[in-house]
XYZ file of C-alpha atoms in Angstrom:
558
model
C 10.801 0.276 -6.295
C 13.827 -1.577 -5.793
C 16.512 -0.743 -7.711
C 19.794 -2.492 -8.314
C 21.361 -4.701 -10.348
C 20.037 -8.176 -10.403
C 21.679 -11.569 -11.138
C 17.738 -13.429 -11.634
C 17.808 -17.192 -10.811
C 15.153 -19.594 -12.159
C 13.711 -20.819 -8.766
C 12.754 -24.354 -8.440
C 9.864 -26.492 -7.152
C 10.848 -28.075 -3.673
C 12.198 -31.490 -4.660
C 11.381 -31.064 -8.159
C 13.782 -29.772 -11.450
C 10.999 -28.371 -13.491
C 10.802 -24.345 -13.604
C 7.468 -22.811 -14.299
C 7.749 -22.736 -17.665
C 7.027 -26.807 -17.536
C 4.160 -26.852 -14.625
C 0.442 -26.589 -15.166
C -0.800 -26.399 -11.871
C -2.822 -23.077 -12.053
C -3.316 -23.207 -15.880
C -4.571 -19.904 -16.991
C -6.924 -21.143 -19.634
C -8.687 -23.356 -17.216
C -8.860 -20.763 -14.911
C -10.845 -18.259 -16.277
C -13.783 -20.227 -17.071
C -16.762 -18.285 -16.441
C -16.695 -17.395 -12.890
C -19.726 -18.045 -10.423
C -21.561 -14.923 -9.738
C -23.022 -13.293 -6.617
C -26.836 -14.129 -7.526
C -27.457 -13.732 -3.505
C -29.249 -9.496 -2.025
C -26.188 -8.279 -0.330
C -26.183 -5.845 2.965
C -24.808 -2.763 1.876
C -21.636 -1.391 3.605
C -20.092 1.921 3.793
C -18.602 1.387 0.508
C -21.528 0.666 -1.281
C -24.160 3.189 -0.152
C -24.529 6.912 -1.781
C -22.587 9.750 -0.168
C -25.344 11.857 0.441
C -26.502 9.135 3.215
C -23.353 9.318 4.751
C -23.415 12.714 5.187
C -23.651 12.920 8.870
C -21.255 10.770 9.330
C -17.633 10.134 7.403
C -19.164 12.178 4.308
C -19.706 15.969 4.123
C -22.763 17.349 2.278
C -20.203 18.939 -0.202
C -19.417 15.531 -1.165
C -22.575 14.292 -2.665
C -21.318 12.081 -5.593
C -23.839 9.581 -6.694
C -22.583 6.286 -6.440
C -24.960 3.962 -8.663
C -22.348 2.007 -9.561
C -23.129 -1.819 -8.874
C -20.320 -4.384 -8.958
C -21.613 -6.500 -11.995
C -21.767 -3.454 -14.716
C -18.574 -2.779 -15.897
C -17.677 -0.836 -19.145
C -16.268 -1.853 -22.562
C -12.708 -2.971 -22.372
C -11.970 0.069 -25.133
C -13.916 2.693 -23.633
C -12.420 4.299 -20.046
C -14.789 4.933 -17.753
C -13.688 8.215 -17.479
C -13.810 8.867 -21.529
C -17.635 7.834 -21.097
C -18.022 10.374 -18.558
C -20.467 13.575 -19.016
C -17.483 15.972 -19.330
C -14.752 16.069 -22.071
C -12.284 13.748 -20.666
C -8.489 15.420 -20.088
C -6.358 14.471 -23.268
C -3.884 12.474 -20.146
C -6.536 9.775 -20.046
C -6.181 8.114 -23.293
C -2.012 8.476 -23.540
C -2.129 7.064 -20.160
C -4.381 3.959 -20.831
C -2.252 3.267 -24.458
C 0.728 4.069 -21.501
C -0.533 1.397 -19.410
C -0.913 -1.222 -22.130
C 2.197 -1.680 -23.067
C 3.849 -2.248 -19.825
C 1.525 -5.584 -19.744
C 3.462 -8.645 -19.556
C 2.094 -11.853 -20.578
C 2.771 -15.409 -20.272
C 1.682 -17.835 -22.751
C -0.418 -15.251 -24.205
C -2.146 -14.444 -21.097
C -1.530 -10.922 -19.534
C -0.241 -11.592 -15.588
C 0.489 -7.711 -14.901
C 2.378 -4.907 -15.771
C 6.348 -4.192 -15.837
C 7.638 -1.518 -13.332
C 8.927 0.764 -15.975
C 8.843 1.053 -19.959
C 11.403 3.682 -20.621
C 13.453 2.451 -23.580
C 15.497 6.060 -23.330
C 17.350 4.699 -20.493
C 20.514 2.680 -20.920
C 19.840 0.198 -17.933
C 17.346 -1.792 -17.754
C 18.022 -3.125 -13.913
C 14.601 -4.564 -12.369
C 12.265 -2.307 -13.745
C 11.565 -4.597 -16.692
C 10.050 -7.055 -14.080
C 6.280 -7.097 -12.444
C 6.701 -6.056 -9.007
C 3.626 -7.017 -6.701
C 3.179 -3.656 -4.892
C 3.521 -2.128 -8.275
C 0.897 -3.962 -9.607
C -1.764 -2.961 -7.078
C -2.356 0.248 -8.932
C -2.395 -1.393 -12.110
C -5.178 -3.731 -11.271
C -7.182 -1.776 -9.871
C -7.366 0.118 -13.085
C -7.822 -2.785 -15.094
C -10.787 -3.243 -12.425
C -12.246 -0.322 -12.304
C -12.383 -0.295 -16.326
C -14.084 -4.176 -16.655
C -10.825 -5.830 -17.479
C -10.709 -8.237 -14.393
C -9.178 -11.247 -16.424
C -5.198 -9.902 -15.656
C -5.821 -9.214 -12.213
C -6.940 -12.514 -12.066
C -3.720 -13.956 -13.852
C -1.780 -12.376 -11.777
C -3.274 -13.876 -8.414
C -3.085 -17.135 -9.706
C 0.920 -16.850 -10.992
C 1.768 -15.113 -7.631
C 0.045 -18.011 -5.696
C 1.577 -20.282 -7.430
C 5.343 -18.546 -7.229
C 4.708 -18.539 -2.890
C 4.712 -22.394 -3.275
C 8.239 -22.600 -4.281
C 11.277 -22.854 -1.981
C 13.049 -19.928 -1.413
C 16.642 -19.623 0.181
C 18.980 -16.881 0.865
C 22.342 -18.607 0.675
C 21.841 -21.542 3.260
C 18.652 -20.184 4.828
C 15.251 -21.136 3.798
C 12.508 -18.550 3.808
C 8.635 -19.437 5.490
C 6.297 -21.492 3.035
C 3.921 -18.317 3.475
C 6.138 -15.458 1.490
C 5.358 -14.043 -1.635
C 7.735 -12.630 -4.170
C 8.744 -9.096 -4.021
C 8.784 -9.201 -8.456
C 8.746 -12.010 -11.470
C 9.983 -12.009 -14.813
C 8.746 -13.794 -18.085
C 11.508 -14.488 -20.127
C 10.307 -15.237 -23.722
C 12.037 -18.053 -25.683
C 11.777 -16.987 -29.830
C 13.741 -20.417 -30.495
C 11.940 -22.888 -28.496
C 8.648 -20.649 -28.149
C 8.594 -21.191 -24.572
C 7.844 -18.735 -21.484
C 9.720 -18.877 -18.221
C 8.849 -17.117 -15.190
C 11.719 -16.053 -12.755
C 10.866 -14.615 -9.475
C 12.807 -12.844 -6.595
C 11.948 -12.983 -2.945
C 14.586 -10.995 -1.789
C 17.332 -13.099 -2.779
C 18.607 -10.384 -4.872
C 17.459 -7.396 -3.613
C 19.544 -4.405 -2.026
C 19.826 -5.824 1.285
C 18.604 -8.974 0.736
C 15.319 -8.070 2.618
C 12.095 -10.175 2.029
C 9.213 -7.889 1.121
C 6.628 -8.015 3.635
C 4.339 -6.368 1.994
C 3.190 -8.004 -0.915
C 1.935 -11.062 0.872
C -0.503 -8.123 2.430
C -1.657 -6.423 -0.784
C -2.238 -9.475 -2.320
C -4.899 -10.177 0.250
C -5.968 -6.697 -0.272
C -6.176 -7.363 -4.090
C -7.957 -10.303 -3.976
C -10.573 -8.728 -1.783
C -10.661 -5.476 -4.316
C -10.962 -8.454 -6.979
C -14.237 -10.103 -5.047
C -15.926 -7.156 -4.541
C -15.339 -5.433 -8.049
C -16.174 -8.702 -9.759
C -19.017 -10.435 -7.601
C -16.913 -13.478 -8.326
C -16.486 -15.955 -5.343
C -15.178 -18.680 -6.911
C -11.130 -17.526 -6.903
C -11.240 -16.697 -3.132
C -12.763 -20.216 -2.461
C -10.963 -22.126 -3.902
C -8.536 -24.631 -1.623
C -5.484 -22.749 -3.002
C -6.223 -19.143 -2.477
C -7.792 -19.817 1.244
C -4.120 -22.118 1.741
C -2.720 -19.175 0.299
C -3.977 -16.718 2.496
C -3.404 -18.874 5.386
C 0.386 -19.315 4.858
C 0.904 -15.685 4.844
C -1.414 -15.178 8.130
C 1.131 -18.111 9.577
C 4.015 -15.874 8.990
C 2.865 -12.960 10.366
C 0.556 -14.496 13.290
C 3.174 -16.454 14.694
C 3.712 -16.243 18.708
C 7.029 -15.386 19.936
C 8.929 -12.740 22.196
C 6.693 -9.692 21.153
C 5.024 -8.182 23.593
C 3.168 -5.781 21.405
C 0.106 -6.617 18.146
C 2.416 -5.171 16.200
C 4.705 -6.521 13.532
C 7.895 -6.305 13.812
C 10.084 -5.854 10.214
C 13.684 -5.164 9.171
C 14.467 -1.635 6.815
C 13.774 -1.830 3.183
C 10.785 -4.512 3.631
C 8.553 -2.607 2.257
C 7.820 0.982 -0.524
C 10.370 2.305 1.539
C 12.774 -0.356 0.156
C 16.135 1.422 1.321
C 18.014 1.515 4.749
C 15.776 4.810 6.174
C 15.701 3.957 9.365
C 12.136 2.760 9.364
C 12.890 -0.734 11.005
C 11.067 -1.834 13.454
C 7.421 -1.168 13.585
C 6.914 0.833 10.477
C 3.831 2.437 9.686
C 3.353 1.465 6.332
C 3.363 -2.067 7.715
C 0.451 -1.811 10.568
C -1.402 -0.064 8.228
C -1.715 -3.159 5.195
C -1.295 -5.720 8.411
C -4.325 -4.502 9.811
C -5.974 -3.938 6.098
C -4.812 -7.483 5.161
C -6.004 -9.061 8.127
C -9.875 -7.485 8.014
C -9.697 -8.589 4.093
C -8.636 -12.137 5.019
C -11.120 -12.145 7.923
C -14.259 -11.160 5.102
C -13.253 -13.963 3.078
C -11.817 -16.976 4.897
C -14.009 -20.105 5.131
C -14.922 -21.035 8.810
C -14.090 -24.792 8.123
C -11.773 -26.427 10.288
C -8.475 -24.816 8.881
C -9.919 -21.422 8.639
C -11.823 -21.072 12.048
C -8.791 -21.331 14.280
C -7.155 -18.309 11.481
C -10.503 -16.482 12.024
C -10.443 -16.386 15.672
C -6.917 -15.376 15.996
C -7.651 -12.875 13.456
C -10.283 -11.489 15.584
C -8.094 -11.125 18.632
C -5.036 -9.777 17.084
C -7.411 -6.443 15.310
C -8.744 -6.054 18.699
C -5.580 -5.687 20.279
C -3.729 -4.398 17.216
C -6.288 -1.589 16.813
C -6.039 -0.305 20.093
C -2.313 0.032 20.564
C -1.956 1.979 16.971
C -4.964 4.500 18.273
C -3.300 4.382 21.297
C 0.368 4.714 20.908
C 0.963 5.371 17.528
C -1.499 8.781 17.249
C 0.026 12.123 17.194
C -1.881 15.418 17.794
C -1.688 19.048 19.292
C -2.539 17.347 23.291
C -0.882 14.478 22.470
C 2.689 15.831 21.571
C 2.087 18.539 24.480
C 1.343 15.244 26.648
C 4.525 13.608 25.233
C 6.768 16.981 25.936
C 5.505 16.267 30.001
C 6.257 12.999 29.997
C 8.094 11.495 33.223
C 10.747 8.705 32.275
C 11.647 5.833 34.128
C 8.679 4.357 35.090
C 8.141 1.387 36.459
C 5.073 -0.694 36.991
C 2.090 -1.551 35.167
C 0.625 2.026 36.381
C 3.485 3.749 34.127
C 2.020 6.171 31.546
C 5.077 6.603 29.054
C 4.894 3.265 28.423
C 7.336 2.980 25.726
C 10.016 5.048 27.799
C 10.245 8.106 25.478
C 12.367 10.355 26.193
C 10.867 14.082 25.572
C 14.082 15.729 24.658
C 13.969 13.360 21.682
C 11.121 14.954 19.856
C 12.717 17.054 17.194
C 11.787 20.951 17.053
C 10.438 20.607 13.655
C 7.470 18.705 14.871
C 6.462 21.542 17.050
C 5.794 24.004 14.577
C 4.556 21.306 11.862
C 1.312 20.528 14.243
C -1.016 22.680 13.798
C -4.141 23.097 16.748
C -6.676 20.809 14.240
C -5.217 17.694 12.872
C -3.151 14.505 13.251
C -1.326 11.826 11.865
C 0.214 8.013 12.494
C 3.567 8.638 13.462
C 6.514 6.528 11.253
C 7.519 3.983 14.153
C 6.538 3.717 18.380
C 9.293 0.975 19.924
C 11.376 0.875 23.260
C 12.492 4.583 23.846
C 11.908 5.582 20.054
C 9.512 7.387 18.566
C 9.569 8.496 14.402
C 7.755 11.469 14.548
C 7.931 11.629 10.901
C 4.610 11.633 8.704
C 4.937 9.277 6.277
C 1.672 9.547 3.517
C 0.862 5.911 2.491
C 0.542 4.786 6.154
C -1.682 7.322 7.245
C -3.812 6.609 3.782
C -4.318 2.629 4.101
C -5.125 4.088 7.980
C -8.122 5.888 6.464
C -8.937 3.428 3.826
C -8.923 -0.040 6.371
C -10.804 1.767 9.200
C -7.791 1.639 11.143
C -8.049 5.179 12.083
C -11.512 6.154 13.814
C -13.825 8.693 11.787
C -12.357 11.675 13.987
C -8.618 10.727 13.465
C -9.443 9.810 9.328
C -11.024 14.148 9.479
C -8.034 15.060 11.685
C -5.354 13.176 9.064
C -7.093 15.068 6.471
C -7.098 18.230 8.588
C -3.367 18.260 8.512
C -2.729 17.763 5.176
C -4.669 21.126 4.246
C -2.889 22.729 6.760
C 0.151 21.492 5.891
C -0.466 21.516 1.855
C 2.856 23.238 0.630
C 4.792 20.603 2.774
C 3.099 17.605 2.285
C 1.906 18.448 -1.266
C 3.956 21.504 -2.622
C 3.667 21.486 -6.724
C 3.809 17.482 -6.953
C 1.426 15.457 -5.124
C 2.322 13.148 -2.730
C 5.524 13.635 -0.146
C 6.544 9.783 0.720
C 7.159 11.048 4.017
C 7.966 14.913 6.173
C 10.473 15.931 6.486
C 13.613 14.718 5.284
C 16.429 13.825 6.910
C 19.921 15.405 6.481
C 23.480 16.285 7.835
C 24.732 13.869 10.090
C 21.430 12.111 10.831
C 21.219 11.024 7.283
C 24.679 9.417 6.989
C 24.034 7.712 10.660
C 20.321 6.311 9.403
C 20.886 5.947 5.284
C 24.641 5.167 6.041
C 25.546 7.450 3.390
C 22.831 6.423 0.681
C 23.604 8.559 -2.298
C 20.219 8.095 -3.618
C 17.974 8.888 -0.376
C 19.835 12.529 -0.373
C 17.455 15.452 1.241
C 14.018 15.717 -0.458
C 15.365 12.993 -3.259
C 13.327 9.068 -3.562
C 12.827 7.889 -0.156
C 14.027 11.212 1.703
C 11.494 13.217 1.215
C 10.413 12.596 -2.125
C 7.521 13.230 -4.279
C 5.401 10.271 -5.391
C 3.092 10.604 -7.914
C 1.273 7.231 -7.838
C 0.419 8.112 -3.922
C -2.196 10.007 -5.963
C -4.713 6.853 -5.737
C -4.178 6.768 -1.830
C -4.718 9.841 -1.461
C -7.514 10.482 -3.554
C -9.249 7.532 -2.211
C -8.592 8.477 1.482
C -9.802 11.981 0.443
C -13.216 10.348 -1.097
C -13.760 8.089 2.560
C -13.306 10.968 4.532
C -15.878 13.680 2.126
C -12.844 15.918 0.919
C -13.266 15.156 -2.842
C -12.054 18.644 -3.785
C -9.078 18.207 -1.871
C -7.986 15.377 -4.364
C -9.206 17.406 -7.253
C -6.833 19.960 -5.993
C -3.926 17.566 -6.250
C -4.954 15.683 -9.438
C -4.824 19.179 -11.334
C -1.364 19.429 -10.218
C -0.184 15.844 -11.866
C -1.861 17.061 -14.961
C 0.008 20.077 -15.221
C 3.248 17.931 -15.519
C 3.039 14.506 -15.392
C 2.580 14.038 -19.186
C 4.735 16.554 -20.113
C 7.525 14.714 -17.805
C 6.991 11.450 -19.387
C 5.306 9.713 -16.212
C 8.711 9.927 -13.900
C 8.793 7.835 -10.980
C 9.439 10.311 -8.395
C 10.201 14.535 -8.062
C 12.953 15.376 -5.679
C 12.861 18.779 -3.957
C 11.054 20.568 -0.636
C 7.819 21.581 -3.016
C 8.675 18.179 -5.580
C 9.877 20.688 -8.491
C 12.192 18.678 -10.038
C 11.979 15.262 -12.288
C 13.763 13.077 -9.834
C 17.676 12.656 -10.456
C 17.379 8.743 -10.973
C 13.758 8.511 -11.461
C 12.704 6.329 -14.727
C 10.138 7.467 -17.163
C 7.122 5.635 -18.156
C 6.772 4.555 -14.590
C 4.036 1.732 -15.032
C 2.454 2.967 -11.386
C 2.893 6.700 -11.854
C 0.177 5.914 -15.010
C -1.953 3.973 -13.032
C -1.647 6.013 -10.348
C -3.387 8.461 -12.216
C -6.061 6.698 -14.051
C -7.435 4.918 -10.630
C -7.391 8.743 -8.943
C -9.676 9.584 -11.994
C -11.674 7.330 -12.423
C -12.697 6.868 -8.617
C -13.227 10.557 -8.248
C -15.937 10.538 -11.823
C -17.549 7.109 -10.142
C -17.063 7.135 -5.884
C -18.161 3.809 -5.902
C -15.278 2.384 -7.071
C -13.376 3.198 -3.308
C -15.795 -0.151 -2.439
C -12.507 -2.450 -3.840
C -9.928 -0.470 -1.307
C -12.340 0.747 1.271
C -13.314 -0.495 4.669
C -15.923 0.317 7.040
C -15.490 1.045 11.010
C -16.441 -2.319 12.720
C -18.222 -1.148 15.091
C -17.181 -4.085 17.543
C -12.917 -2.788 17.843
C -13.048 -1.801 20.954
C -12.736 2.478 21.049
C -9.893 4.356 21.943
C -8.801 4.506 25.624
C -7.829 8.359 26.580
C -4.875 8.124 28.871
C -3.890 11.030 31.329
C -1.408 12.537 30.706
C 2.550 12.183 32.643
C 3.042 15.447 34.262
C 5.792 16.770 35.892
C 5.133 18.190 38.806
């Protein structure tokens, strides 16, 4: 969540004067006509087939959840899923849905997503009173998940629509391709007008354009497809232009000589300066998600062939240098401790020039003999060794990690429970970082203080992540385990946005209440553990064509 005060600015249409209060472009009404329907027998993917088949594979036999649910029944807008279940629902169901319902914003009477934050008890209202795209995700996919696709769709269409307007920072002029980090509808009680203000970065802490939200809307759209059976948004001329602007951006050829993308600090969750610049985790994780969503859904006419075939290439080469380069385990770090430096050559193994007296001692005793993870960041001499949770989940959930590394990230995190988890469910990232390192790399951020936000913080809408990732990967009690935990507090606390502490104890010293994700957070980690087949929207399946893992030899010192 970005946080901060904002001065909002009405952004324009490129050579027009008219805000998008006046345009009718993508008019909502028109829009949600009754969609076309998949009437065609579709192949059934990983996502789609019972548990119990799967069992010798991803799936464990202690996982056998039917999954019977087919993408065209859906349940009554007023009754949750998970309040028609067999079992008495928990009473944090129905306070969260009424919860969730009145953060909806709506524009000309349509709903087009959900505010960041509803807490009236709080004197500023900053940016939380705005719908944030990577916010939303959670939202949606509740709204999804429960038959209520119509706001999801809303909000595709007004977020499509806000990438098509110019964007500068002072005197520089963003790419056609980016979407807004957040929007605003400003109501006029006078005139009886709505207004829509958005913010690409402009006016956020740093002044950093989100990179990620260009990525989960892709990802949304996909979960929209496949949760609705309804084709006829992802065909249409502007959604397959919009996904082809944001490919543009992030496809681009230039001086890289790695798949990966390179980003500044604060593009992303992590929205503060925590040293994650560079090639962040978080980021190859939705850019490889984004790109095998876009790739499942792009025409192959003559604009989207050329797209599709560098798409193609790019998770080829992408997925071998993350499963290459980027994976940590017990050999791997004890192959990293041997490494020579200096090396020269094509023939060189440390590659990246890592230095081995870099590795910090903590990582040693945090590794246990069984398990693994993504490590934060792999560039020229650096290495983040830090574990940072929604990276490694989108790893799990886009197929990015192979079966064995998916069991061996979930291996970790039940050895590593009281770290990762503690008595709040989910750690942002482990460890912290304090001292001296965290006024070099937050330069003296009083909110991103040890185990506070960012630093080490607890996250309670990385619940859905996690509880999906645990549901891929046949570990359904390990989400039960941590949903039990949010419902021992998370009412009680009034829905904060994050817990600060080493075991995520404490309501977080600047965390809002009635944080709109926090809710649906909750509600999409419920409702996807009572009915498995909803992981189909946010779930990938290995392509079995990405080339496998290369094991390299190890640099030893002789």
């Amino acid at each position: 969540m970005e946080e901060g005060h904002k001065e909002p600015l009405v952004l324009r249409v490129e050579g027009s004067h008219c805000s998008l209060s006046e345009m009718d472009d993508f008019d909502l009404t028109r829009a949600l006509e009754k969609p076309r329907q998949l009437k065609i027998e579709r192949k059934r993917s990983f996502d789609e087939r019972s548990m119990s088949e799967l069992s010798t594979g991803y799936v464990r036999q202690d996982s056998i959840l039917e999954m019977a649910h087919s993408p065209g029944s859906r349940s009554m807008v007023d009754t949750p899923l998970s309040v028609r279940n067999s079992f008495e629902p928990h009473p944090m169901v129905a306070e969260a849905w009424e919860a969730l319902r009145r953060s909806m914003a709506f524009f000309r009477g349509q709903p087009v997503g959900t505010i960041a934050a509803y807490d009236h008890a709080s004197e500023e209202v900053l940016n939380y009173d705005q719908v944030f795209v990577r916010d939303f995700v959670p939202s949606a996919l509740a709204f999804l998940m429960n038959g209520e696709p119509d706001i999801v769709k809303n909000f595709l269409l007004k977020t499509l629509q806000l990438q098509g307007w110019e964007k500068r920072v002072d005197r520089f002029k963003l790419g056609e391709g980016v979407m807004p980090a957040s929007f605003k509808v400003l109501h006029d009680p006078v005139r009886k007008t709505d207004t829509i203000i958005a913010d690409f970065g402009e006016s956020a802490i740093g002044r950093v354009a989100p990179v990620d939200s260009g990525f989960w809307w892709i990802i949304l759209l996909r979960a929209y497809t496949k949760s609705t059976g309804d084709l006829t948004l992802s065909e249409t001329p502007e959604c397959q232009r919009g996904m082809r602007l944001i490919l543009s951006l992030c496809l681009s050829e230039g001086f890289d000589t790695f798949p990966t993308l390179l980003c500044a600090d604060g593009c992303s969750m992590v929205d503060r300066r925590m040293g994650v610049y560079g090639y962040p985790i978080e980021i190859q994780a939705l850019f490889f998600m984004a790109l095998r969503c876009a790739l499942s859904m792009l025409k192959p006419d003559e604009e989207g062939r050329d797209f599709i075939e560098r798409i193609v290439k790019r998770l080829h080469a992408l997925s071998f240098h993350m499963r290459s380069y980027f994976w940590l385990d017990f050999q791997q770090l004890n192959d990293i401790y041997r490494y020579k430096t200096e090396e020269y050559s094509h023939t060189a193994v440390n590659k990246f020039n890592v230095m081995p007296d870099s590795i910090p001692d903590w990582v040693f005793d945090f590794m246990p003999l069984r398990g693994g993870y993504f490590v934060g960041n792999v560039s020229p001499a650096r290495m983040d060794f830090r574990w940072f949770s929604l990276g490694n989940c989108v790893s799990i959930l886009s197929s990015l990690a192979t079966p064995d590394q998916s069991m061996a990230i979930m291996d970790l995190l039940e050895h590593r429970w009281e770290e990762l988890v503690g008595e709040m469910p989910l750690k942002i990232c482990y460890p912290c970082i304090e001292s001296h390192e965290w006024r070099i790399v937050t330069g003296c951020d009083p909110k991103n203080t040890r185990w506070s936000y960012h630093n080490g913080g607890s996250w309670p809408v990385l619940l859905w992540t996690l509880t999906a990732a645990c549901i891929k990967t046949g570990r359904p009690q390990i989400a039960r385990r941590a949903i039990d935990l949010i419902e021992s507090r998370l009412h009680r606390d009034c829905w904060p946005e994050y817990y600060d502490g080493k075991q995520g104890r404490y309501v977080g010293k600047q965390a809002r209440k009635y944080q709109t994700w926090s809710i649906a957070g909750y509600l999409v980690a419920k409702m996807m553990l009572e009915d498995p087949s909803h992981i189909g929207m946010i779930s990938l399946e290995e392509d079995k064509q990405m080339k496998p893992v290369i094991k390299r030899s190890a640099s030893w010192t002789c």
